[in-house]
XYZ file of C-alpha atoms in Angstrom:
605
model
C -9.439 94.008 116.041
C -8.869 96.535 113.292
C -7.022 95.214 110.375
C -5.554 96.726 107.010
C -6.151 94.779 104.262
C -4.600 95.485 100.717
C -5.382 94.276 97.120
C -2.642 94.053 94.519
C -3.470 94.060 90.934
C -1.620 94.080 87.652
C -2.937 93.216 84.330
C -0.290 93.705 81.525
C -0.870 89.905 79.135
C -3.743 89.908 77.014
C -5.839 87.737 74.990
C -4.738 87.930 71.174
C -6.844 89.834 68.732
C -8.523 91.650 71.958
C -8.126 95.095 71.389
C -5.188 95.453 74.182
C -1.873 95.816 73.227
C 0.443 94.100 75.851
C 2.062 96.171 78.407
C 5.843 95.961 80.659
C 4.677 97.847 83.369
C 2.169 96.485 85.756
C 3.475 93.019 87.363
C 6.795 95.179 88.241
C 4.113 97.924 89.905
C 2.593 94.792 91.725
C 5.616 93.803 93.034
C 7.258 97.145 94.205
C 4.046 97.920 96.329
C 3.878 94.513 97.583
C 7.311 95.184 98.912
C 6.735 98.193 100.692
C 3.287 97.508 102.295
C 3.681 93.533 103.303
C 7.246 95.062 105.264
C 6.063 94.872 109.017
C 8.364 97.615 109.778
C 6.843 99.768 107.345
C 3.205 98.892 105.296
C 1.978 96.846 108.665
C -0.721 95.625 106.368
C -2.241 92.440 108.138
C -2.846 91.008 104.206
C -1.517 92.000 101.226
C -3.085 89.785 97.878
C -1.046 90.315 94.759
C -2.907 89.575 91.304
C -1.382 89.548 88.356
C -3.027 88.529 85.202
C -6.752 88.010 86.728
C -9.489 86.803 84.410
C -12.412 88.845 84.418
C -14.667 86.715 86.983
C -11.303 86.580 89.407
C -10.467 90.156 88.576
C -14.480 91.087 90.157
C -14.404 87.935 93.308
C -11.307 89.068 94.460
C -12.200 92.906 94.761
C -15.820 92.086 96.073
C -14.074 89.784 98.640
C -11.865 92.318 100.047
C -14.581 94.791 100.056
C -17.409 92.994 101.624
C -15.689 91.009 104.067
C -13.983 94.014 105.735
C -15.579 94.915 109.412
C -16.600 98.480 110.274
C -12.578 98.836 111.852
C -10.674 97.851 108.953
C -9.039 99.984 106.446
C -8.590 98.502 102.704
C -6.093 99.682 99.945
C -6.850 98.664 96.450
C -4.066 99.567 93.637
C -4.778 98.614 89.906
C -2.438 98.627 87.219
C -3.261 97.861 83.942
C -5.530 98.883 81.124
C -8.303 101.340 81.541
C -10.935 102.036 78.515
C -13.770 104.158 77.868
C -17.005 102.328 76.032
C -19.339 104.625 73.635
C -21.289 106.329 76.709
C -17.633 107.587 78.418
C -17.799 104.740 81.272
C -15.054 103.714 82.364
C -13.901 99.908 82.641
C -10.678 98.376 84.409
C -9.425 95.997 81.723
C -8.863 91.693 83.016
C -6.656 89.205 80.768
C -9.551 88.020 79.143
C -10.900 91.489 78.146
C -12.362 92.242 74.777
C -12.576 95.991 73.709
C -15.717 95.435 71.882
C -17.079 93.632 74.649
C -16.059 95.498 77.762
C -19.779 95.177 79.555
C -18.759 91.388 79.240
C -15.370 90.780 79.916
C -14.125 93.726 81.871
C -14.522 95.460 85.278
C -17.050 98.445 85.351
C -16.006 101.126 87.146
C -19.460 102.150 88.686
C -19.478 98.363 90.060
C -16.222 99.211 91.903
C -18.126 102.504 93.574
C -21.124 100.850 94.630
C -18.931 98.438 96.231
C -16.572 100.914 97.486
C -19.756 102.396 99.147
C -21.486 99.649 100.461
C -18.496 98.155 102.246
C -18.454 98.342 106.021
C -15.026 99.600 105.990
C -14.107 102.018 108.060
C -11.581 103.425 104.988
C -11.111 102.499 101.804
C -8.169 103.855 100.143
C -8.075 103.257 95.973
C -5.277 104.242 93.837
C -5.574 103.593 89.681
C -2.760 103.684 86.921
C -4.295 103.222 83.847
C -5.926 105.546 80.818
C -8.379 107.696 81.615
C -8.665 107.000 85.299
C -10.012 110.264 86.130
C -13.382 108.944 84.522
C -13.632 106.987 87.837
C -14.576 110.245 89.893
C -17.632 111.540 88.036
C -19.816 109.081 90.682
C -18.112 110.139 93.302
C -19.561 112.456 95.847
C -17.248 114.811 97.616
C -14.313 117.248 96.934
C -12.653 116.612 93.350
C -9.096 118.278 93.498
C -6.183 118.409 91.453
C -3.462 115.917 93.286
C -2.034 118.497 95.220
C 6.355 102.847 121.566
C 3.667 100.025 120.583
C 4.505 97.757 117.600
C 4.074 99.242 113.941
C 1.636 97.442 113.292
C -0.507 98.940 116.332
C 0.533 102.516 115.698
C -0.528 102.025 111.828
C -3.753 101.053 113.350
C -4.274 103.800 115.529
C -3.588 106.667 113.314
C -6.032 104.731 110.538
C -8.812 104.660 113.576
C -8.547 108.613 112.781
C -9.509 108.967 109.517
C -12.143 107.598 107.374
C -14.283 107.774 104.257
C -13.156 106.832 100.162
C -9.934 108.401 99.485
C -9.205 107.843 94.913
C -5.914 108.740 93.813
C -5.904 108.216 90.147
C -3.122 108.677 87.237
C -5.162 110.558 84.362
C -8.012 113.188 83.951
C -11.043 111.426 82.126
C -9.997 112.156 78.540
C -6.128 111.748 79.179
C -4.166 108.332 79.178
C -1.571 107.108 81.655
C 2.179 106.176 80.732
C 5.061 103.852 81.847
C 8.288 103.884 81.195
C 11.561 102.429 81.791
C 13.505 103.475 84.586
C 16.945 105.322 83.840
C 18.647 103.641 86.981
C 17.161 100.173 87.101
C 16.347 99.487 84.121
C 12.615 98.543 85.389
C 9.561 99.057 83.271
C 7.056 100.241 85.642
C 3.689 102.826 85.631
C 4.886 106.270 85.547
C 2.390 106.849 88.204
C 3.212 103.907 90.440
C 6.632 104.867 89.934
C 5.889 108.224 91.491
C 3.996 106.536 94.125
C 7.055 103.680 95.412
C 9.329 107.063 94.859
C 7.351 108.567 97.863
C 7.089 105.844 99.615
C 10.470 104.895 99.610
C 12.007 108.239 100.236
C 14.679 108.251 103.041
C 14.044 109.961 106.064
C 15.928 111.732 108.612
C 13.157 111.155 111.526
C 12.479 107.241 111.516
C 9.445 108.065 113.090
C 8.057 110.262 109.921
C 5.080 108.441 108.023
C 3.395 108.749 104.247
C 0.154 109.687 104.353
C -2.271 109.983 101.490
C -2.110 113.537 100.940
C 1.494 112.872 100.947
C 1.198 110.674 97.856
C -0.946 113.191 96.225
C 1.280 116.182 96.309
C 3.702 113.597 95.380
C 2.267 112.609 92.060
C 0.939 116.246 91.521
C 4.732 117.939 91.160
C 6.299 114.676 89.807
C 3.980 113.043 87.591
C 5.338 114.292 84.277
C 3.246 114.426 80.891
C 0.329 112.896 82.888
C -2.826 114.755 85.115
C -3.139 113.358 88.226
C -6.501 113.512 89.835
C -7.503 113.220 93.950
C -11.386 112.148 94.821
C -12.498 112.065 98.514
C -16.026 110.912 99.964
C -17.433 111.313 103.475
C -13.804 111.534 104.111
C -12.145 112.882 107.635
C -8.198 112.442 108.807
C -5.896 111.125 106.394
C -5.258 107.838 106.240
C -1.697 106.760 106.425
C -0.624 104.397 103.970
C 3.286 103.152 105.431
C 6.425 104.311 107.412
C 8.738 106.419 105.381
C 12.281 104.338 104.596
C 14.626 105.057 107.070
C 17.415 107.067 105.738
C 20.903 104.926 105.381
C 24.224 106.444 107.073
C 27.405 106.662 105.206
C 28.357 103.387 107.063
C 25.549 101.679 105.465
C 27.091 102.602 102.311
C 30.814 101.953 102.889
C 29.488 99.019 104.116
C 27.686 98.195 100.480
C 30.723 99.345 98.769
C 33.224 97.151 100.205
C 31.279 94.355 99.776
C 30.978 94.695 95.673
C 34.798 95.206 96.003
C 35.059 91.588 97.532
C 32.338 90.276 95.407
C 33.899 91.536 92.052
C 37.251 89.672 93.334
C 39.483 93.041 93.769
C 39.404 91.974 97.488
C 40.572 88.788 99.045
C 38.729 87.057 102.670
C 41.985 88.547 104.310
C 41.601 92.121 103.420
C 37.748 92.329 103.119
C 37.442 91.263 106.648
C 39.757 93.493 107.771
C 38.734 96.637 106.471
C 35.411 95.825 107.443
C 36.362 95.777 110.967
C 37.645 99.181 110.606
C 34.599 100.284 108.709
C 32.716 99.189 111.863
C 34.611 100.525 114.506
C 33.706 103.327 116.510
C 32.830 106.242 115.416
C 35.010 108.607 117.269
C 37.787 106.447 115.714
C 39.344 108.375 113.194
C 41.195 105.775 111.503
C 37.044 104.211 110.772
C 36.130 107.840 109.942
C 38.681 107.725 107.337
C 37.585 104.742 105.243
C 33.771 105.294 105.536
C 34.373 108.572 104.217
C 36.874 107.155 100.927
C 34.102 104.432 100.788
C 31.618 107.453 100.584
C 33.917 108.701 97.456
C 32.595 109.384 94.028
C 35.200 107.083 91.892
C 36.608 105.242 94.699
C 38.697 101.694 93.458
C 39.753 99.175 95.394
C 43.435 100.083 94.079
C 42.572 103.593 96.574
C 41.560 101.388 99.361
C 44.072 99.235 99.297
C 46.711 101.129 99.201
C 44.802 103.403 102.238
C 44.640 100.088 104.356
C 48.413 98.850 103.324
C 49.644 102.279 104.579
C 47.471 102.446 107.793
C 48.514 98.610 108.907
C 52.418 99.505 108.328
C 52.589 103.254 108.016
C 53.496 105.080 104.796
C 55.115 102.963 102.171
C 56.557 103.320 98.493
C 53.425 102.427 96.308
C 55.491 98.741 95.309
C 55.688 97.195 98.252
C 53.091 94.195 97.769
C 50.207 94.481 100.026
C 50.434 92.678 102.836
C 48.541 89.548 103.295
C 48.136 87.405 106.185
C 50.445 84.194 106.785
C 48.582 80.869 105.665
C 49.260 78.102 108.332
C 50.442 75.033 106.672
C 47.297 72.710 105.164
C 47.036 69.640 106.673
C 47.320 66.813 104.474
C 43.405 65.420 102.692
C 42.218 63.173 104.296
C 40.947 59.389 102.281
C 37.336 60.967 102.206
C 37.575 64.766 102.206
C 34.898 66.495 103.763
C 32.633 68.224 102.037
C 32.748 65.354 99.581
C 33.415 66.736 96.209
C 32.109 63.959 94.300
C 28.637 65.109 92.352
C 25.222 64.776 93.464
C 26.806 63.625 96.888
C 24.652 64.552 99.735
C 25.489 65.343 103.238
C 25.034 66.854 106.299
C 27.504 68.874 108.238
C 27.589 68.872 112.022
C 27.158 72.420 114.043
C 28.330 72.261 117.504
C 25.188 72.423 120.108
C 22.393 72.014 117.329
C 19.968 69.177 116.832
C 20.707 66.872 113.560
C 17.062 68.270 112.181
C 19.008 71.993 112.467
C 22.105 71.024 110.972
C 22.690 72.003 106.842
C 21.561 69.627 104.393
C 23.466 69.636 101.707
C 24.072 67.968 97.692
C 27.480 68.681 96.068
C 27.080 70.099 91.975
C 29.507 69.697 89.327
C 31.070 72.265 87.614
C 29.685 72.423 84.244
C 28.539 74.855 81.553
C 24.821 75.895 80.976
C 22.524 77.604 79.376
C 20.945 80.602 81.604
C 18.372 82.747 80.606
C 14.957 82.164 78.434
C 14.707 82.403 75.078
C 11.974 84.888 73.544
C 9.467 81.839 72.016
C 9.285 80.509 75.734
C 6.083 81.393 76.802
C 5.399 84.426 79.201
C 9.028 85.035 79.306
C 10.208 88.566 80.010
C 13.176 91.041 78.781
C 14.997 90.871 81.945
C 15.481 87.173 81.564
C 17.692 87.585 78.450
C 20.017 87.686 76.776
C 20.329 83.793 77.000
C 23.728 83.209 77.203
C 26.002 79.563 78.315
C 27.413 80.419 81.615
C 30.420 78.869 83.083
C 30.533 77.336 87.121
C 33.797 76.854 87.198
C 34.023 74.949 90.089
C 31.989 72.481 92.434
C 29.563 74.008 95.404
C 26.856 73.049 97.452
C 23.448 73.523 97.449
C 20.728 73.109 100.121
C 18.807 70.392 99.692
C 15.798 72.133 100.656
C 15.247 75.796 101.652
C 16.681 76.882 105.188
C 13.825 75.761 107.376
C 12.303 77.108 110.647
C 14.010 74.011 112.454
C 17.215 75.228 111.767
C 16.388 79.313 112.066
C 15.020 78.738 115.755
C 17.721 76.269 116.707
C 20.251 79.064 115.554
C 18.492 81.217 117.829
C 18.118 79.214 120.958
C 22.073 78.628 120.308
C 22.275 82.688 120.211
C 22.245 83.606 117.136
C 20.567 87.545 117.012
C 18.521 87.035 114.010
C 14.994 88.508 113.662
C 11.648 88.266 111.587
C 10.904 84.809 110.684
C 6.894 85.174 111.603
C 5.157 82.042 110.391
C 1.818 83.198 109.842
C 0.172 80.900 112.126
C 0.591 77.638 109.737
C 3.856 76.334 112.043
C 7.217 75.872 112.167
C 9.659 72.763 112.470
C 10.155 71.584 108.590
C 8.215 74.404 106.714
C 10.752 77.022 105.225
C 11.415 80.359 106.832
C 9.424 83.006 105.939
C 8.901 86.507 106.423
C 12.936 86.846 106.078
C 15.053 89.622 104.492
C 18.165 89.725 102.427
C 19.699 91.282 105.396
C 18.065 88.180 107.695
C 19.580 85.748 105.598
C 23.169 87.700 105.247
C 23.016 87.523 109.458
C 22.343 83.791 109.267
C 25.290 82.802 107.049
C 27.626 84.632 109.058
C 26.272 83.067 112.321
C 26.975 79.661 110.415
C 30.158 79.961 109.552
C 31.122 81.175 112.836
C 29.752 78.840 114.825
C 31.573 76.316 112.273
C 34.759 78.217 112.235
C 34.781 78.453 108.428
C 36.068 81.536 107.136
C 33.968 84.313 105.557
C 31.310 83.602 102.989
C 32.010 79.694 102.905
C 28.006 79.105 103.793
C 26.627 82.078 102.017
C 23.668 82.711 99.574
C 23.831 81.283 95.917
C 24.361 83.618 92.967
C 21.409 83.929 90.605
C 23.446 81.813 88.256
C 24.315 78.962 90.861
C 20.319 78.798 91.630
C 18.960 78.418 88.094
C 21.685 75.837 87.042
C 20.722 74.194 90.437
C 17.092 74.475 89.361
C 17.456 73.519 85.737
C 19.411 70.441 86.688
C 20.497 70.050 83.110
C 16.929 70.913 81.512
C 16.585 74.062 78.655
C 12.458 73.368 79.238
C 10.168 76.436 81.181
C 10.765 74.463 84.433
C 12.718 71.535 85.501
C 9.814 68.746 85.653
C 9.294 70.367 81.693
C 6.992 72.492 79.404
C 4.430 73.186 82.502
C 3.583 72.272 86.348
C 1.177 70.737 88.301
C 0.117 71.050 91.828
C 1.030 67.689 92.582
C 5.045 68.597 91.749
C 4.942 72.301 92.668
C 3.068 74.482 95.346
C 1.666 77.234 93.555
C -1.819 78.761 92.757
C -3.588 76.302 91.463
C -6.558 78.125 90.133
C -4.009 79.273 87.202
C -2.145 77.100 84.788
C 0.517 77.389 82.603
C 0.344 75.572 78.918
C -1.623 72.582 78.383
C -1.737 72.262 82.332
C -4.809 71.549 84.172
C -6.169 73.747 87.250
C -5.457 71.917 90.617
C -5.783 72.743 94.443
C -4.260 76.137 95.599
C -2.972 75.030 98.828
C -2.901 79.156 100.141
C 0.177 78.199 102.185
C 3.866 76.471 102.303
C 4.417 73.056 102.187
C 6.976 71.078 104.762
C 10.200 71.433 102.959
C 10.801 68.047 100.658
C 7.112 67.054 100.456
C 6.893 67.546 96.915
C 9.387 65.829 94.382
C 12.449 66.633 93.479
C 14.528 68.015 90.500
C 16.944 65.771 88.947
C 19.641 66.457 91.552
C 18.011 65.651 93.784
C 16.854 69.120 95.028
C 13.292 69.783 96.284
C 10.656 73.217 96.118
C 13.311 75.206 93.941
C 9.886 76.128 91.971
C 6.792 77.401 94.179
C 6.398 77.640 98.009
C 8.779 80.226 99.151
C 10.758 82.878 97.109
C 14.274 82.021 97.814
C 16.881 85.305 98.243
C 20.327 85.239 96.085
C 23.130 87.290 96.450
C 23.049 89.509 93.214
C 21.954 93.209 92.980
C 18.622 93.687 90.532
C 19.904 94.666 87.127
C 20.101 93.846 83.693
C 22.155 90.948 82.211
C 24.924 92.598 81.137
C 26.337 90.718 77.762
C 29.553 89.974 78.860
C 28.857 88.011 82.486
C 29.741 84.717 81.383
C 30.647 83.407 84.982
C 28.690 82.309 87.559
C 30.091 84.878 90.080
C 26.786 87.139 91.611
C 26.475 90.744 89.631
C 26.606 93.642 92.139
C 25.420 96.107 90.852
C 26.028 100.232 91.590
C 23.026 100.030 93.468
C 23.046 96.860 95.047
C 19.498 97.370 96.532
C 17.255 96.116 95.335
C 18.236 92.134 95.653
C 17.068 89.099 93.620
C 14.633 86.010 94.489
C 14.117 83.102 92.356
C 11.345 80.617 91.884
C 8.180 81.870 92.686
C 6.062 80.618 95.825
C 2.734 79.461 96.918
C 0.606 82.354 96.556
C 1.818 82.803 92.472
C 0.559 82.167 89.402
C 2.892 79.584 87.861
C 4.258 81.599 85.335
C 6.232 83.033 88.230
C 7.685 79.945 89.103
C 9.947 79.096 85.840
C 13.366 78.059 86.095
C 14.477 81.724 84.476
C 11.737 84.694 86.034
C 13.641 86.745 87.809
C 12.181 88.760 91.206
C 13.416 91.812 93.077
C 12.240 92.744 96.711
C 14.851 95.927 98.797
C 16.971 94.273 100.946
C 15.486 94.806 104.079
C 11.753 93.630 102.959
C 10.143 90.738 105.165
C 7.318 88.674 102.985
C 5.411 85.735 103.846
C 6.261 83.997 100.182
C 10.145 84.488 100.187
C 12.882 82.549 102.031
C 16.160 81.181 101.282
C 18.388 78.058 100.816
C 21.983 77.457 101.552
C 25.286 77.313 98.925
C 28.431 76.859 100.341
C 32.176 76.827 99.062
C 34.043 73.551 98.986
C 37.503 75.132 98.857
């Protein structure tokens, strides 16, 4: 059977005194394209392998590997990021993290060793796409045209429409003599390629047919017009058709965004459970409903405040009203009087389980109560590998106890929610089983749909079971600890499940286990908690942004776009850099990934 297989790398940390100055750009290249083309809905890619960092001899297995052990049906994608440089005789070498500049024939990938690989592959099409200096350099070997960049399953129409086309299609960021650029981005704040930028700009613009795809040629019209203050160059051999490369991002309505909106109102506390849930169920009415017309389109406002809404909803539930009446708010029956032991216990480090009606114990949420406290969030600049987005360090405040999964939501629990009838999708488990290993291949969205099952089924009121905020998960994680990780200044494979062919300080290498782990094999954190670094990426509330200097609270940031979403703690298949207590990770909301899962908070009171 046909596959598509895709190759990931970025190279942006280099050896000291090696000629390469450091770049910002290419892990966050890495990981945008790893979001897009490991999405079943939209890449379909049967493996994607992201690289970040590879030593020369990795850097050169990895890319022979994919290469050589495609069939004559399979279609690979290779993207590099990172440094490209020229030796004396104008050849052109793709740089590792072990690189020297005056030793490139030693230390660094030769481009002609990428063509004759390129060449002799059996694959039916190989599609290669290069941001780095002087990328263009690439095509002099290459046969062919040389042009300026001008109701089956996804998965099965992806592979249908690659049977069509075939042959080396080499989209690369530069001419031969000119270099390539990154950049910050204005909205996100995201250091990333100015070429792959372009590229995840295509690739992720919204369309009006949900049946429209990106092709190649898309992508190099793309980069041709957009591609500012660099040359873009195309290369084809032997080629025919035009291999698509992923299903264009369908385009969101205005209730999607109402939707988004209302929710930052209720997460910034300008909305209480009462009101947000109410106005949410006239957001979702019916669309000939003109009342639900009304607010999507004032959620749809340039400006809009929750003062506006407010006072919209106040005059719809009672009719029109002088602007001091208070807002209404619904009557709060009597509270019972606590109980000797309340329930959740409050008392810290407690752990518990709390019964749902119809499930198995084994499905039921396992939970450890955490203290309010004060910590310190963030890494400082001498901790080693850290990066800009994880500062500034700064003490945060939880001002209050919550709960924490004990472990990451598992597939136990997922499929009993579903047999029980919860409608939740995704949650493929890649062949390696289900029962105690953590969900995978779940989305933001996946895990929102969860947590409101849950509380349903438990009667609690909204966002009582909910995802932690990026705050509540590294303070979870820390446990107390200021060190790179919880277990202290490095990892091993024996505590963590990560790659073990890399290390991180004075680590040794260990056994890369190139899957997850049953949840609460490995040993816990001080609290008590297990896998918060390595197996799966675990989804938190927040919107992807900077730290802004004043958030002080442990209360998730929701950002003006609050797409993309954040995942903490790194997972099996990543180097273990990736898996310190303060790296921070962004994937769109809707992206399913075979690394990233989620775990459980939940409000006490």
């Amino acid at each position: 059977m046909a596959r598509r297989l895709a190759l990931l790398i970025g190279n942006q940390s280099f050896e000291e005194g090696s000629g390469f100055e450091p770049l910002r750009g290419p892990h966050n290249d890495v990981d945008a394209l790893h979001a897009v083309l490991a999405d079943d809905a939209r890449g379909g890619f049967t493996e994607v392998r992201p690289i970040k960092d590879a030593r020369h001899r990795d850097l050169g297995q990895e890319v022979m590997r994919v290469l050589r052990e495609a069939t004559l049906e399979d279609e690979v994608l290779i993207h590099y990021s990172g440094h490209g440089e020229l030796d004396h005789k104008g050849r052109l070498f793709l740089a590792a993290a072990d690189s020297r500049t005056e030793q490139l024939a030693m230390t660094a990938l030769r481009a002609s060793d990428l063509q004759e690989w390129m060449a002799e592959s059996p694959a039916r099409t190989v599609v290669l796409l290069l941001d780095c200096c002087f990328a263009g350099a690439f095509g002099k070997e290459v046969t062919g045209g040389i042009r300026g960049a001008a109701a089956t399953s996804i998965r099965e129409q992806l592979r249908e429409m690659a049977a069509s086309a075939q042959g080396r299609f080499i989209l690369t960021s530069s001419t031969s003599t000119r270099t390539s650029l990154e950049a910050e981005g204005q909205a996100d704040g995201i250091w990333m390629g100015k070429f792959t930028r372009t590229l995840i700009d295509r690739l992720n613009r919204e369309a009006a047919d949900a049946a429209e795809w990106v092709h190649f040629s898309d992508l190099s019209a793309h980069v041709a017009s957009a591609s500012a203050g660099q040359d873009p160059r195309e290369f084809r051999s032997d080629t025919k058709g035009d291999p698509v490369i992923a299903r264009a991002l369908r385009r969101r309505s205005a209730e999607d965004h109402a939707q988004d909106v209302l929710a930052g109102f209720w997460h910034d506390g300008a909305l209480d459970d009462a009101e947000f849930a109410a106005i949410a169920h006239i957001v979702a009415g019916d669309a000939s409903d003109s009342r639900s017309r009304r607010f999507v389109t004032l959620l749809n406002a340039p400006g809009v405040t929750a003062k506006t809404l407010l006072l919209a909803w106040r005059r719809g539930a009672s009719g029109p009203a002088p602007a001091s009446q208070p807002i209404p708010r619904p009557v709060r029956h009597a509270e019972k009087a606590p109980e000797k032991e309340p329930f959740p216990p409050r008392e810290a480090l407690s752990r518990w389980r709390e019964p749902v009606p119809g499930l198995p114990e084994a499905a039921w949420p396992d939970m450890v109560t955490l203290p309010a406290d004060v910590f310190t969030m963030g890494a400082p600049k001498s901790e080693k590998d850290s990066l800009d987005d994880e500062r500034p360090q700064r003490e945060v405040t939880v001002p209050r106890p919550f709960a924490l999964g004990r472990t990451a939501v598992t597939f136990a629990m997922w499929d009993a929610a579903r047999e029980a009838g919860a409608d939740l999708r995704g949650a493929n488990d890649q062949g390696w089983g289900r029962d105690q290993r953590p969900v995978i291949n779940v989305s933001w969205e996946d895990a929102q749909d969860y947590c409101v099952w849950l509380n349903q089924r438990l009667g609690l009121r909204v966002g009582m079971y909910r995802l932690p905020s990026e705050a509540e998960w590294e303070y979870a994680c820390r446990a107390g600890t200021v060190t790179p990780f919880s277990f202290g200044e490095t990892i091993s494979p024996e505590q963590v499940n990560y790659d073990g062919n890399y290390t991180y300080g004075k680590a040794r290498k260990g056994v890369y286990r190139e899957r997850t782990v049953p949840v609460g094999d490995l040993p816990a954190n001080a609290w008590g908690l297990r896998e918060l670094h390595g197996n799966v990426w675990e989804w938190c509330e927040d919107g992807y942004g900077r730290y802004p200097n004043h958030a002080t609270d442990s209360r998730p940031l929701i950002h003006a776009d609050s797409s993309p979403r954040v995942l903490r703690g790194g997972s099996w298949y990543d180097n273990p850099r990736f898996c310190r207590s303060a790296l921070r990770l962004w994937y769109q909301s809707g992206i399913r990934n075979a690394g990233a899962g989620f775990r459980l908070a939940r409000t006490l009171f």
